[in-house]
PDB file of C-alpha atoms in Angstrom:
ATOM      1  CA  MET A  25      94.006  64.916  84.647  1.00 44.00           C
ATOM      2  CA  ILE A  26      96.131  64.647  87.787  1.00 48.00           C
ATOM      3  CA  GLY A  27      94.279  67.596  89.334  1.00 55.00           C
ATOM      4  CA  LEU A  28      90.859  66.139  88.549  1.00 58.00           C
ATOM      5  CA  PRO A  29      91.089  62.417  89.353  1.00 59.00           C
ATOM      6  CA  PHE A  30      87.328  61.947  89.426  1.00 60.00           C
ATOM      7  CA  ILE A  31      87.222  62.361  85.644  1.00 59.00           C
ATOM      8  CA  ILE A  32      89.310  59.215  85.133  1.00 60.00           C
ATOM      9  CA  ASN A  33      88.046  57.101  88.041  1.00 60.00           C
ATOM     10  CA  GLU A  34      84.313  57.640  87.647  1.00 59.00           C
ATOM     11  CA  GLY A  35      81.907  56.835  84.852  1.00 61.00           C
ATOM     12  CA  GLY A  36      81.077  59.400  82.167  1.00 64.00           C
ATOM     13  CA  GLY A  37      77.879  60.750  83.735  1.00 72.00           C
ATOM     14  CA  VAL A  38      79.382  61.098  87.198  1.00 73.00           C
ATOM     15  CA  ALA A  39      82.483  62.806  85.791  1.00 72.00           C
ATOM     16  CA  VAL A  40      80.349  65.390  83.945  1.00 76.00           C
ATOM     17  CA  ALA A  41      78.333  66.051  87.099  1.00 78.00           C
ATOM     18  CA  ASN A  42      81.522  66.440  89.144  1.00 76.00           C
ATOM     19  CA  CYS A  43      82.976  68.838  86.577  1.00 79.00           C
ATOM     20  CA  PHE A  44      79.769  70.882  86.693  1.00 85.00           C
ATOM     21  CA  LEU A  45      79.870  71.013  90.502  1.00 83.00           C
ATOM     22  CA  LEU A  46      83.518  72.082  90.391  1.00 83.00           C
ATOM     23  CA  LEU A  47      82.584  74.828  87.945  1.00 88.00           C
ATOM     24  CA  CYS A  48      79.840  75.984  90.336  1.00 89.00           C
ATOM     25  CA  VAL A  49      82.279  76.131  93.275  1.00 89.00           C
ATOM     26  CA  ASN A  50      84.742  78.134  91.181  1.00 90.00           C
ATOM     27  CA  ALA A  51      81.951  80.524  90.164  1.00 93.00           C
ATOM     28  CA  VAL A  52      81.105  81.118  93.836  1.00 94.00           C
ATOM     29  CA  TYR A  53      84.736  81.962  94.652  1.00 93.00           C
ATOM     30  CA  TRP A  54      84.965  84.275  91.621  1.00 90.00           C
ATOM     31  CA  TRP A  55      81.759  86.043  92.722  1.00 94.00           C
ATOM     32  CA  ARG A  56      83.112  86.431  96.274  1.00 96.00           C
ATOM     33  CA  ALA A  57      86.380  87.914  94.989  1.00 91.00           C
ATOM     34  CA  ARG A  58      84.560  90.419  92.782  1.00 88.00           C
ATOM     35  CA  THR A  59      82.258  91.392  95.659  1.00 91.00           C
ATOM     36  CA  GLU A  60      85.197  91.838  98.035  1.00 93.00           C
ATOM     37  CA  GLU A  61      86.997  94.028  95.521  1.00 89.00           C
ATOM     38  CA  MET A  62      83.857  96.129  95.093  1.00 88.00           C
ATOM     39  CA  HIS A  63      83.657  96.711  98.853  1.00 89.00           C
ATOM     40  CA  LEU A  64      87.385  97.430  99.163  1.00 90.00           C
ATOM     41  CA  SER A  65      87.167  99.915  96.294  1.00 89.00           C
ATOM     42  CA  ARG A  66      85.299 102.297  98.587  1.00 86.00           C
ATOM     43  CA  ASP A  67      88.599 102.994 100.352  1.00 86.00           C
ATOM     44  CA  PRO A  68      90.901 105.427  98.474  1.00 84.00           C
ATOM     45  CA  ALA A  69      93.962 103.662  99.912  1.00 87.00           C
ATOM     46  CA  TYR A  70      92.877 100.373  98.328  1.00 89.00           C
ATOM     47  CA  VAL A  71      92.183 102.059  94.992  1.00 87.00           C
ATOM     48  CA  ALA A  72      95.687 103.581  95.028  1.00 86.00           C
ATOM     49  CA  TYR A  73      97.171 100.172  95.901  1.00 89.00           C
ATOM     50  CA  ALA A  74      95.197  98.339  93.206  1.00 89.00           C
ATOM     51  CA  LEU A  75      96.113 100.890  90.537  1.00 88.00           C
ATOM     52  CA  SER A  76      99.781 100.615  91.495  1.00 89.00           C
ATOM     53  CA  MET A  77      99.562  96.818  91.221  1.00 90.00           C
ATOM     54  CA  ASN A  78      98.405  97.271  87.609  1.00 90.00           C
ATOM     55  CA  GLU A  79     101.947  98.482  86.943  1.00 90.00           C
ATOM     56  CA  ARG A  80     104.153  96.730  89.542  1.00 91.00           C
ATOM     57  CA  SER A  81     102.681  93.263  89.963  1.00 91.00           C
ATOM     58  CA  ILE A  82     104.405  90.145  88.674  1.00 92.00           C
ATOM     59  CA  LEU A  83     101.250  89.472  86.643  1.00 89.00           C
ATOM     60  CA  ALA A  84     100.823  93.076  85.408  1.00 91.00           C
ATOM     61  CA  PHE A  85     101.415  91.899  81.839  1.00 92.00           C
ATOM     62  CA  MET A  86      98.155  89.938  82.051  1.00 91.00           C
ATOM     63  CA  GLY A  87      96.198  93.181  82.413  1.00 89.00           C
ATOM     64  CA  LYS A  88      97.877  94.510  79.297  1.00 90.00           C
ATOM     65  CA  VAL A  89      97.178  91.356  77.293  1.00 94.00           C
ATOM     66  CA  VAL A  90      93.587  90.982  78.571  1.00 92.00           C
ATOM     67  CA  PRO A  91      92.355  94.452  79.639  1.00 90.00           C
ATOM     68  CA  ALA A  92      89.365  92.962  81.471  1.00 87.00           C
ATOM     69  CA  LEU A  93      91.810  91.551  84.057  1.00 86.00           C
ATOM     70  CA  ALA A  94      93.275  94.965  84.959  1.00 89.00           C
ATOM     71  CA  TYR A  95      91.859  96.810  87.967  1.00 89.00           C
ATOM     72  CA  LYS A  96      89.651  99.777  87.132  1.00 87.00           C
ATOM     73  CA  PRO A  97      88.522 102.220  89.824  1.00 86.00           C
ATOM     74  CA  PRO A  98      84.771 102.457  90.402  1.00 82.00           C
ATOM     75  CA  ALA A  99      82.746 104.861  88.277  1.00 77.00           C
ATOM     76  CA  GLY A 100      82.953 108.384  89.623  1.00 71.00           C
ATOM     77  CA  TYR A 101      86.104 107.730  91.648  1.00 70.00           C
ATOM     78  CA  LEU A 102      88.345 109.961  89.547  1.00 62.00           C
ATOM     79  CA  GLU A 103      85.871 112.848  89.795  1.00 56.00           C
ATOM     80  CA  PHE A 104      85.720 112.376  93.590  1.00 56.00           C
ATOM     81  CA  GLU A 105      89.529 112.296  93.835  1.00 59.00           C
ATOM     82  CA  TYR A 106      89.758 115.476  91.756  1.00 48.00           C
ATOM     83  CA  ARG A 107      87.238 117.308  93.973  1.00 52.00           C
ATOM     84  CA  VAL A 108      89.136 116.255  97.107  1.00 52.00           C
ATOM     85  CA  ARG A 109      92.481 117.466  95.724  1.00 52.00           C
ATOM     86  CA  VAL A 110      91.035 120.790  94.559  1.00 46.00           C
ATOM     87  CA  LYS A 111      89.378 121.338  97.942  1.00 52.00           C
ATOM     88  CA  HIS A 112      92.683 120.686  99.779  1.00 51.00           C
ATOM     89  CA  GLN A 113      94.546 123.131  97.529  1.00 51.00           C
ATOM     90  CA  ASP A 114      92.261 126.033  98.497  1.00 48.00           C
TER      91      ASP A 114
END
C-alpha cells in the first residue's frame, strides 16, 4: 500500500481506474522489453551473453523455477550457429 498511495487516498472507483492505468503502463514496458530482446537476439554476441546469464545471473534460479522466464534463442538460431561452425571448420 505504500507503493500505491492512490488506492488508500482516493475513492473506490478512482482507485480501480488508477490500478488499471498502472497495469496498462506496466504492459507497455513489458512489451517494449520483449521487443528489444527480439531485436537484440539477431546478434550472435547477445544470444551468447543471454544464454550465459541463464546460468550465471543472480536471478538464474528464477529461470529454473519458472522456465518461461529463462532466455531462449530465437527459432532456427541453433541450426544457423551449427552451419557457421561447420563452414569455418572446412
